[in-house]
Every structure is written in C-alpha cells, then in structure tokens.
Coordinates of N, CA and C in Angstrom, one line a residue:
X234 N 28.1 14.1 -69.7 CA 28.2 12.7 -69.2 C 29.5 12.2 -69.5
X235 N 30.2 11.6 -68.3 CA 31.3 10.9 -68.8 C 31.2 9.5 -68.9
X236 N 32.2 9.2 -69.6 CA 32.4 7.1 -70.1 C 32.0 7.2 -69.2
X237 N 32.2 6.7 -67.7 CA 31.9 6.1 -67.1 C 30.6 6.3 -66.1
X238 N 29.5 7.1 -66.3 CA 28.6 7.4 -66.1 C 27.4 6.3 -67.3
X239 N 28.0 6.0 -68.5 CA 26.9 4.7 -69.2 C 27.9 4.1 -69.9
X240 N 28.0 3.0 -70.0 CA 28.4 2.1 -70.9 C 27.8 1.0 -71.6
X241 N 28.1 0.7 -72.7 CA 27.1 -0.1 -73.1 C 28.2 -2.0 -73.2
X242 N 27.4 -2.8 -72.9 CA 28.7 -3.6 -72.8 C 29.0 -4.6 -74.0
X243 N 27.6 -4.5 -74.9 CA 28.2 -5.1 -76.5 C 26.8 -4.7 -77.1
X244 N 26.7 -4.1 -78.3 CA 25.6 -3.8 -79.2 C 25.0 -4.7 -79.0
X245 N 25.0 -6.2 -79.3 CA 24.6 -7.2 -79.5 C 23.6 -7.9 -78.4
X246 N 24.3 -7.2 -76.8 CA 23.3 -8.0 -76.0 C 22.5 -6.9 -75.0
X247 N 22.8 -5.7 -75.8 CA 22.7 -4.4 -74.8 C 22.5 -4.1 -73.3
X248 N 23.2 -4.6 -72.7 CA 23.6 -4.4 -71.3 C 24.1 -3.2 -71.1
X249 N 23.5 -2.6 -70.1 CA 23.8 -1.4 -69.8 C 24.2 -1.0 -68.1
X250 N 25.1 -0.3 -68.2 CA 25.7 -0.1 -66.8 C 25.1 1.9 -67.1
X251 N 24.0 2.2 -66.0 CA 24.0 3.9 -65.8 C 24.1 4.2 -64.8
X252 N 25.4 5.1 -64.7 CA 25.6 5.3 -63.4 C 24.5 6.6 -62.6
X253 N 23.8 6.5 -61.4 CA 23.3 6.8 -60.9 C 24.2 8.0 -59.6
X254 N 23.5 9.6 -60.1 CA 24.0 10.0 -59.4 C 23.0 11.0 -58.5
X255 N 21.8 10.6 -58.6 CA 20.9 11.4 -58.0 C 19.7 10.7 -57.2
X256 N 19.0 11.1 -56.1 CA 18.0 10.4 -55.3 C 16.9 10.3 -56.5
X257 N 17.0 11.4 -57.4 CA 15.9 11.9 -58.2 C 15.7 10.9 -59.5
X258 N 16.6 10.5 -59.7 CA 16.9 9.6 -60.7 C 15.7 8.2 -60.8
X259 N 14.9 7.8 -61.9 CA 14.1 6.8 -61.2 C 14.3 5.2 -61.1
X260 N 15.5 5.4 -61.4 CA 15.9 3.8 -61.3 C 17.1 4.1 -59.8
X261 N 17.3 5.4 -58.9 CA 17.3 5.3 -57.6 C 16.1 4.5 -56.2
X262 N 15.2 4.5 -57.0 CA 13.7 3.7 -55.7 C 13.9 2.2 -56.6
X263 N 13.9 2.0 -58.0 CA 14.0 0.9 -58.0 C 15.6 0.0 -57.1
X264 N 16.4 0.5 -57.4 CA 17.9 0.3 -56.8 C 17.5 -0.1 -55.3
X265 N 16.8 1.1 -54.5 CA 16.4 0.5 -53.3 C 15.6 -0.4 -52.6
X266 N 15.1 -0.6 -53.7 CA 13.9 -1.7 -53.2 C 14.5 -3.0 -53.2
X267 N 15.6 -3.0 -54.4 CA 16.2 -4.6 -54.3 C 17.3 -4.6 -53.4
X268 N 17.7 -3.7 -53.3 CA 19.1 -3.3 -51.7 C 18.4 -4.0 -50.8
X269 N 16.9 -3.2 -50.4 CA 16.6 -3.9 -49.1 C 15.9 -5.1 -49.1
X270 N 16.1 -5.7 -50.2 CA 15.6 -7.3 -50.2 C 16.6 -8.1 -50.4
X271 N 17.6 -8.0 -50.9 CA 18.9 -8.6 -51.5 C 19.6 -8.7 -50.0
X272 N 20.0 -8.1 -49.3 CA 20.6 -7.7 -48.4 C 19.7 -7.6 -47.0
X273 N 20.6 -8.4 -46.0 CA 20.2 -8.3 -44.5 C 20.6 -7.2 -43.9
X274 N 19.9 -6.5 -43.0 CA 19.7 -5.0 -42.3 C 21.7 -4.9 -42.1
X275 N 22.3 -5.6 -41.7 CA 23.4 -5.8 -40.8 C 24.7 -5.4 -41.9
X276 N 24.1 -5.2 -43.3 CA 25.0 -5.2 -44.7 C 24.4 -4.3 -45.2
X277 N 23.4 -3.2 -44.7 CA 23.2 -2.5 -45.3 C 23.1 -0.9 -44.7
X278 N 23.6 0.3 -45.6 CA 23.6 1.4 -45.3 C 22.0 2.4 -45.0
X279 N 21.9 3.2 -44.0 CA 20.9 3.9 -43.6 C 20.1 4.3 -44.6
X280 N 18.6 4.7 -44.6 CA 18.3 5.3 -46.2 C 19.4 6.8 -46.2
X281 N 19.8 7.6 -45.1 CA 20.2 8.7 -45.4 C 21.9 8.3 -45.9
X282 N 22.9 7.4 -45.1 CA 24.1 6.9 -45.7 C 23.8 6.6 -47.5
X283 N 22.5 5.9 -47.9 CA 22.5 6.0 -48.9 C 22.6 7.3 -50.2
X284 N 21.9 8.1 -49.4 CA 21.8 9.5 -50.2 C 23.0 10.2 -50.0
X285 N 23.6 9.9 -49.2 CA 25.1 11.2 -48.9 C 26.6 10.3 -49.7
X286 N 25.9 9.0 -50.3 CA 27.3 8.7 -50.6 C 27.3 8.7 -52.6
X287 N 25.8 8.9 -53.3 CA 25.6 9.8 -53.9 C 26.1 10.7 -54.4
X288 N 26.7 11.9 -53.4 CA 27.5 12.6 -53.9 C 29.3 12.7 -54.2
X289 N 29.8 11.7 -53.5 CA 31.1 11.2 -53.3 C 31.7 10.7 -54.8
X290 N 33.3 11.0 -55.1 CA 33.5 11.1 -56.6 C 33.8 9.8 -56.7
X291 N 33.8 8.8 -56.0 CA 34.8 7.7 -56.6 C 33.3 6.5 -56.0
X292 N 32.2 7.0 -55.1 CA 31.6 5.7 -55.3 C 30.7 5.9 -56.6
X293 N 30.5 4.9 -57.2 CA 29.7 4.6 -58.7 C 28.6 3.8 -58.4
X294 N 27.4 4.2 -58.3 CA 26.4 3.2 -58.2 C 25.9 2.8 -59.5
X295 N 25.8 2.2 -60.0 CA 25.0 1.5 -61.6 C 23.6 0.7 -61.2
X296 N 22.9 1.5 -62.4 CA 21.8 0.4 -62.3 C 21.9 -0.6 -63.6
X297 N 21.9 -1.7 -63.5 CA 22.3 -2.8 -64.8 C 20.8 -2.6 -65.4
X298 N 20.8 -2.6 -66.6 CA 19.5 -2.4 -67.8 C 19.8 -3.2 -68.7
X299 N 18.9 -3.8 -69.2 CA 19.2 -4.8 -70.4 C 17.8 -4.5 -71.2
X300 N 18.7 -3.6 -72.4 CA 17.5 -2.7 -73.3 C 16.4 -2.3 -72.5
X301 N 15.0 -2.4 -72.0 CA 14.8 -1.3 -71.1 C 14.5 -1.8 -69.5
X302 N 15.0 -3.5 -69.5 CA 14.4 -3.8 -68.5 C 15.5 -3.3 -67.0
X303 N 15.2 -3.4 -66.4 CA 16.1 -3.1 -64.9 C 16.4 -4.1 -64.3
X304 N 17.6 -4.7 -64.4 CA 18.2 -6.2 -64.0 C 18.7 -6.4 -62.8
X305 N 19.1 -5.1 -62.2 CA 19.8 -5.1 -61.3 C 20.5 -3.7 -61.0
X306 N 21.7 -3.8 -59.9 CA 22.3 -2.7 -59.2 C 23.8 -3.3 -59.3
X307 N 25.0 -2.3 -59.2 CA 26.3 -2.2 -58.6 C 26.4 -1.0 -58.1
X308 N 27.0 -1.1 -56.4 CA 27.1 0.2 -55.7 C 28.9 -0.4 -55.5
X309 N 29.9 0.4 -56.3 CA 31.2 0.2 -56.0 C 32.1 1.7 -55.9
X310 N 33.1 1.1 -55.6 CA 33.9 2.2 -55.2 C 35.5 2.2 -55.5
X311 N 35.8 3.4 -56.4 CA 37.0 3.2 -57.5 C 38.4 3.7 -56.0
X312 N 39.1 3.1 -56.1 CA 40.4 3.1 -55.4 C 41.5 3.6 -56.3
X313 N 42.8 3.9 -55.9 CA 43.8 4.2 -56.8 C 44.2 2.8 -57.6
X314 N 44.0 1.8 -56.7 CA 44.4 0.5 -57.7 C 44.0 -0.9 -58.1
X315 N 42.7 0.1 -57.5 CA 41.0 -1.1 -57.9 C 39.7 -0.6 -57.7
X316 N 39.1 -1.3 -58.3 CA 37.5 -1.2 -57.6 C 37.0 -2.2 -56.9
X317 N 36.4 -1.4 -55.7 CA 35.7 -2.4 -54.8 C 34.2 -2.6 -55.0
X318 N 33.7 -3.8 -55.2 CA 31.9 -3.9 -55.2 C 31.4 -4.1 -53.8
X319 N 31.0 -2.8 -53.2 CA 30.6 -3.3 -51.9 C 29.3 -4.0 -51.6
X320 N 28.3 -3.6 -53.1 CA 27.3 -4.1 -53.3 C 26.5 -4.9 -54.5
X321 N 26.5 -5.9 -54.8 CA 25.7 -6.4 -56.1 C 24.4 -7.0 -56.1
X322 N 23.7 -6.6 -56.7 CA 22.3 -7.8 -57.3 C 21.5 -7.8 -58.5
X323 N 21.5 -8.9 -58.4 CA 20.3 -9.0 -59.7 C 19.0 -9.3 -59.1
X324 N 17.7 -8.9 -59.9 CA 16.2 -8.8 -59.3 C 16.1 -10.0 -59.4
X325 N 15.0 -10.2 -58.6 CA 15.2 -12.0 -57.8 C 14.5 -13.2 -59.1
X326 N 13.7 -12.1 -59.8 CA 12.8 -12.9 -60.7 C 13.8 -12.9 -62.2
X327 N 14.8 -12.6 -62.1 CA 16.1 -12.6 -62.9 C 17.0 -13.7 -63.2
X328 N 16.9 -13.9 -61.7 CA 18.3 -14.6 -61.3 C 18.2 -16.2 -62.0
X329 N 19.6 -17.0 -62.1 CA 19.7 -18.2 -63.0 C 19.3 -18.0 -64.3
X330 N 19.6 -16.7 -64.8 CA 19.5 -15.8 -66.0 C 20.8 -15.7 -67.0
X331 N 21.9 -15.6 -66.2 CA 23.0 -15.5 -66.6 C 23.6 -14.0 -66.5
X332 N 22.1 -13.6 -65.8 CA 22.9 -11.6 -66.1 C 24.0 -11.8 -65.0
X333 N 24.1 -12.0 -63.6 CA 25.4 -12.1 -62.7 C 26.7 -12.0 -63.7
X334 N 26.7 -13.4 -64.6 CA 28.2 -13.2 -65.0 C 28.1 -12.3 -66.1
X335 N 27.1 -12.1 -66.9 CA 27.7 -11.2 -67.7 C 27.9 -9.7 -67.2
X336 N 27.5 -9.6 -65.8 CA 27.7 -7.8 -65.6 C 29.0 -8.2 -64.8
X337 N 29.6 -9.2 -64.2 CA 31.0 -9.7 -63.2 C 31.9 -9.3 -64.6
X338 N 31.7 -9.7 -65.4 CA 32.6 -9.8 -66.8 C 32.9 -8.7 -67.0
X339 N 31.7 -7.9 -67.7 CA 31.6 -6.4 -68.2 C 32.4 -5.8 -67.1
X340 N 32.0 -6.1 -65.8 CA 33.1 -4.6 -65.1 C 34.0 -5.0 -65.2
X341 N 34.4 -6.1 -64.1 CA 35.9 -6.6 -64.3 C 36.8 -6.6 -65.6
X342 N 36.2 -6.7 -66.8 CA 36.8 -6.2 -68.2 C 37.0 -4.8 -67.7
X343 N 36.5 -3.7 -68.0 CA 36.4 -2.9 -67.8 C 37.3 -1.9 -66.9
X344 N 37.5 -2.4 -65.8 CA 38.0 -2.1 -64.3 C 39.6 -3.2 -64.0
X345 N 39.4 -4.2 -64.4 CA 40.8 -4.8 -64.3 C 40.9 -5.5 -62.9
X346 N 41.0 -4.3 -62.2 CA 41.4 -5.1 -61.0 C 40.3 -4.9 -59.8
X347 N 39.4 -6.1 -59.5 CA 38.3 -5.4 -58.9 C 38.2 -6.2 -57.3
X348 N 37.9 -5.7 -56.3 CA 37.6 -6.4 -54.5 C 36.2 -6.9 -54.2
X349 N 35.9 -8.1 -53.7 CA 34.4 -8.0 -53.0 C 34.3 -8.8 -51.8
X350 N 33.4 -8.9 -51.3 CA 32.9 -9.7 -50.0 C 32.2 -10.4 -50.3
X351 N 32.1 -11.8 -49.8 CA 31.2 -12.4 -49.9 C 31.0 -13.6 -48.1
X352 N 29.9 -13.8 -47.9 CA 29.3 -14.2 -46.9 C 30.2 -15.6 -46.6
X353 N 30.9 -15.8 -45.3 CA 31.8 -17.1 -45.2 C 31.0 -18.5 -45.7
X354 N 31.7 -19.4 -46.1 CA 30.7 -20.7 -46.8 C 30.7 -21.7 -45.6
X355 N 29.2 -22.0 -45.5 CA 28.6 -22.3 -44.1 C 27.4 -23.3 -44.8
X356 N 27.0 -23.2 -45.5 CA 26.1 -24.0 -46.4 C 26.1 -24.3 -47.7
X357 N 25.1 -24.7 -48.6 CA 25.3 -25.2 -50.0 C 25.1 -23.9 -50.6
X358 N 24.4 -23.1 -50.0 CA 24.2 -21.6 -50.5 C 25.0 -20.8 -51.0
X359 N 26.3 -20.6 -49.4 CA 27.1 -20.1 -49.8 C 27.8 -21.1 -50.3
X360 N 28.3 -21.8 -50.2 CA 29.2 -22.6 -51.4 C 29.0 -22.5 -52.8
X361 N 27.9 -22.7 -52.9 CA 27.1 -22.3 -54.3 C 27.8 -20.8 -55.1
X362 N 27.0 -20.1 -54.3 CA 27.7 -18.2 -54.5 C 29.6 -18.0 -54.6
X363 N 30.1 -19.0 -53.7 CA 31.9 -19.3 -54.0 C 32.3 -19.5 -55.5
X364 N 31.5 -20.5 -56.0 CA 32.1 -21.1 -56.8 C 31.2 -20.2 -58.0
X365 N 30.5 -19.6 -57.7 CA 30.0 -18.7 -58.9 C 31.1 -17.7 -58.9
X366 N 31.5 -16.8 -57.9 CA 32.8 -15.9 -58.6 C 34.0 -16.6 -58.8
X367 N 34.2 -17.9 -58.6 CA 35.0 -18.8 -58.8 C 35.1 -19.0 -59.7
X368 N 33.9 -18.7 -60.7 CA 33.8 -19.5 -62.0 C 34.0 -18.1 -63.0
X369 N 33.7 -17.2 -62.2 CA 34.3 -15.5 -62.5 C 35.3 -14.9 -63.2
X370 N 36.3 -15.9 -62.5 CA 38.0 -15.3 -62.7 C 38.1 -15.0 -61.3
X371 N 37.0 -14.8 -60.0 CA 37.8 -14.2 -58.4 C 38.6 -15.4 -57.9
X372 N 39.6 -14.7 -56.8 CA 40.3 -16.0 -56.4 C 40.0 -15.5 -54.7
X373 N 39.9 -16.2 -54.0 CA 39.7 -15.9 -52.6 C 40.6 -15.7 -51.9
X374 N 40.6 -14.4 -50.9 CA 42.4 -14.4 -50.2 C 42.1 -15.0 -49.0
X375 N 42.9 -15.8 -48.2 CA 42.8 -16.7 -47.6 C 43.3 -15.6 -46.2
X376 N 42.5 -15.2 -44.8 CA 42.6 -14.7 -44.1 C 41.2 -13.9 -43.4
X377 N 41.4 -14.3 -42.0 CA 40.1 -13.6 -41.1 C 39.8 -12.2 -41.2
X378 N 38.7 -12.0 -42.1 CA 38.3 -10.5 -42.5 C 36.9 -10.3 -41.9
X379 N 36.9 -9.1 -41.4 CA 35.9 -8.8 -40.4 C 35.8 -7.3 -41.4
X380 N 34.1 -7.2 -41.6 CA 33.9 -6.4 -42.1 C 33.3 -5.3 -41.2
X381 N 33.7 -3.5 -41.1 CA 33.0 -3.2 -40.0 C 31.5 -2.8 -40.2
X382 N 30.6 -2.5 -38.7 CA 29.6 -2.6 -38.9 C 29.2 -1.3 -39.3
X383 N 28.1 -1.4 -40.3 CA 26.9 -0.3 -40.5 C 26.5 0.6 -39.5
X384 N 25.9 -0.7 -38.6 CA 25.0 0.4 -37.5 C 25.8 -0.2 -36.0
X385 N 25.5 1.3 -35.4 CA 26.7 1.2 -33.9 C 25.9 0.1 -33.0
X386 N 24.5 -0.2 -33.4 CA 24.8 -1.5 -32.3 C 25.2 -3.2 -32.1
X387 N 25.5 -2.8 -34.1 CA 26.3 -4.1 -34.1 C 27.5 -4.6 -34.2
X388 N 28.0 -5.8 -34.5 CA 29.3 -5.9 -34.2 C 30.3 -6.1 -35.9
X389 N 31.6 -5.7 -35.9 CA 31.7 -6.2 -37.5 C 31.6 -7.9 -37.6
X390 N 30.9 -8.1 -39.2 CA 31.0 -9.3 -39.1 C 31.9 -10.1 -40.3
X391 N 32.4 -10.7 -40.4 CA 33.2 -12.2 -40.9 C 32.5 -12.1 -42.3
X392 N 33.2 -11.5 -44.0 CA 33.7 -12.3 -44.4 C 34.5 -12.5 -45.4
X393 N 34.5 -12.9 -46.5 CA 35.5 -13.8 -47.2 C 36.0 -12.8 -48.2
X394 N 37.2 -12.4 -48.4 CA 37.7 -11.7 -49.9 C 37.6 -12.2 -50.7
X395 N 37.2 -11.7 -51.7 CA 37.3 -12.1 -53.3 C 37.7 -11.0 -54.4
X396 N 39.2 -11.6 -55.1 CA 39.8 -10.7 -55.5 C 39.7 -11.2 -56.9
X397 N 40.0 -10.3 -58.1 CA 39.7 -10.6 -59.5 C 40.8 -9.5 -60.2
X398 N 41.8 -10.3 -61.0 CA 41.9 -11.2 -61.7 C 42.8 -12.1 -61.1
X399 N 43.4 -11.9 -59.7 CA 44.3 -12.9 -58.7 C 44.5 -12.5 -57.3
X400 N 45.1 -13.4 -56.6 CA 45.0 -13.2 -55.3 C 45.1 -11.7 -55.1
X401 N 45.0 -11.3 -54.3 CA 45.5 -9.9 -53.3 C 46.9 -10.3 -52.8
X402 N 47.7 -9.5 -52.4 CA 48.8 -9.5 -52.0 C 48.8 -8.9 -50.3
X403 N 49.6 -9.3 -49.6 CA 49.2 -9.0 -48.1 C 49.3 -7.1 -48.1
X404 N 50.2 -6.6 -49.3 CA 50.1 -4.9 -48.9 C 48.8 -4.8 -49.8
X405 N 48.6 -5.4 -50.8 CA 47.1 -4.9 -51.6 C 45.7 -5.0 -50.6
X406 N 46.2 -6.3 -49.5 CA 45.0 -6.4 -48.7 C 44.7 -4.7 -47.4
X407 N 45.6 -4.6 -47.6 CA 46.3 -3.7 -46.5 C 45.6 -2.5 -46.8
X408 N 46.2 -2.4 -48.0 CA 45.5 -1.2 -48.7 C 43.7 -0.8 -49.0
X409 N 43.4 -2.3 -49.3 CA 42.0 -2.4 -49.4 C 41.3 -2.4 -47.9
X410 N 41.9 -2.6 -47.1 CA 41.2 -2.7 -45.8 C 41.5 -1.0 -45.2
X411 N 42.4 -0.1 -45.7 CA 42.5 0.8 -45.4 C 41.3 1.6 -45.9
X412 N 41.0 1.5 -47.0 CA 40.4 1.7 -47.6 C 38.7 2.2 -47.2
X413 N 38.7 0.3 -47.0 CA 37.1 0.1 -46.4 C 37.1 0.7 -45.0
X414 N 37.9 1.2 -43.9 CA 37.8 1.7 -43.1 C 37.5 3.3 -43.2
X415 N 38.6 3.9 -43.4 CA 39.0 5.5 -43.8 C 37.8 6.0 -44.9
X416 N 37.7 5.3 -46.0 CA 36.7 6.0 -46.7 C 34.9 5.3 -47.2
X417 N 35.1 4.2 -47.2 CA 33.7 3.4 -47.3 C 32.9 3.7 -46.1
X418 N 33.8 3.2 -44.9 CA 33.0 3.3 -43.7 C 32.9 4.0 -43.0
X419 N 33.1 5.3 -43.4 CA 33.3 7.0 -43.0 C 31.7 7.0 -42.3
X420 N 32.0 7.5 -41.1 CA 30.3 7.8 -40.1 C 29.6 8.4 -41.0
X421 N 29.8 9.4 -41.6 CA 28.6 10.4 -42.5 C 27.8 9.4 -43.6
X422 N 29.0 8.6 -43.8 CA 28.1 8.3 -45.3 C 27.5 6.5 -44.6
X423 N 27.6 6.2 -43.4 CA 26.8 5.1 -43.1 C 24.9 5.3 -42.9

C-alpha cells in the first residue's frame, strides 16, 4: 500500500481518505450510490467510464471515513503541478457537519495546489457553495469555462474555476484545460 492510497488526517478526529482502486472494493457501491445522487446525469461518467478509470495511475478516488462511518467520496486527478477534484461529496445526511471543510483542508494540505469546478452562481445555492470554497482558501479564476460533455448527446456546459491556494495563471489555466481535455475526458474512460 502506498501513502497515498490511506491517510489518516489527525489521530484525534480520524478522518480517513482510502483510496479506492477496485469495483470489488465495498465502499466502491457505496461511492456510487452518492455519485448518482450528488450529481446531475450531465456531470456524470457512464457506470462503465466509471470502472475503466479505476485503473488509471494518476486518477485517485477516496472514499472519506470518519472512524467507521462513510462520509463521503473524492474522485481527483494528480497532474504534474496539481490536483484536480473532478468530483466531491459528502452523504446528504452528513452535510452542515463540517466534514466538507475538514476533507478541502486535509487534501489541499496535503496536495498544495489543487483545481475544481463548480456550478456558475445563479442562485442563493450556488452562491452559498462559492463562498464555502471561498471560505476554503479557493480563489476563483475569472473566465468563460465550458466544461466538456460526458455523453455525446450533450453539449459542454459552463462552469466556474476554483483554484487553491491562488488564482491560476492564464498558462496554469492552459495547462489545466489541457489536461481536462487530453486525459480526464479521454472517450474510453467517459
């Protein structure tokens, strides 16, 4: 097992990040079950894109554990000079818990320099969810981002960067959009 396959993120409040590398695994069906509730069809990968990306060395799916309960998921993906969270949640009967920032913390400690998406702020909802990674350490990069789509009959949709521990820089964006294209959004693993 390597570090980064479990980590624990303080004796004291035992939060656990295990990284998940098998369908077989059984906090894999739990993981799924909150994917497809957390998440609208249009943001989310096939059940088979799920299984094929699994095997890939740099994506890390975590399931968050807190001593034995199952809090949550992170499906991210290590870059040469970040990590991207393409996917986060905490279980719904969780949430206004405080686990969100303590697992934002734990990685981003951890990882340094990390990417995410989040849904453009259109309501109190999203505004709400802004100012929670806001309150994170993310800073938002200011520019029209179109995320592309999952499934071919839809279109990419709109939205917002959020970068941690500072802005993005127009080659960092560059880089990270290369990124999400060439290897996130590789046909096989959608």
């Amino acid at each position: 097992m390597k570090l980064t396959d479990l980590y624990e993120v303080t004796a004291k409040n035992m939060l656990k990040f295990r990284r998940i590398d098998s369908h077989q695994d059984h906090f894999f069906d739990l993981i799924n079950e909150l994917y497809n509730t957390a998440f609208p069809l249009h943001e989310q990968r096939s059940n088979q894109g799920r299984l094929s990306i699994l095997g890939v060395d740099n994506y890390y799916l975590y399931a968050l554990i807190d001593v034995d309960v199952f809090i949550g998921f992170i499906g991210a993906w290590k870059f040469e000079d970040f990590f991207y969270i393409e996917h986060i949640a905490i279980s719904s009967s969780l949430r206004g818990q405080g686990y969100g920032k303590r697992v934002l913390d734990a990685f981003c400690t951890k990882h340094c320099k990390v990417v995410l998406e989040i849904d453009p702020v259109v309501d109190e909802i999203s505004s709400k969810r802004l100012r929670f990674y806001q309150q994170c350490g993310f800073v938002t990069y200011e520019i029209l981002h179109h995320h592309p789509s999952y499934h071919p009959d839809r279109e990419p949709h709109e939205l917002v960067i959020l970068s941690y521990p500072e802005q993005l820089s127009e080659l960092s964006y560059q880089a990270f959009k290369d990124c999400l294209i060439h290897q996130v959004m590789k046909p096989a693993y959608l």
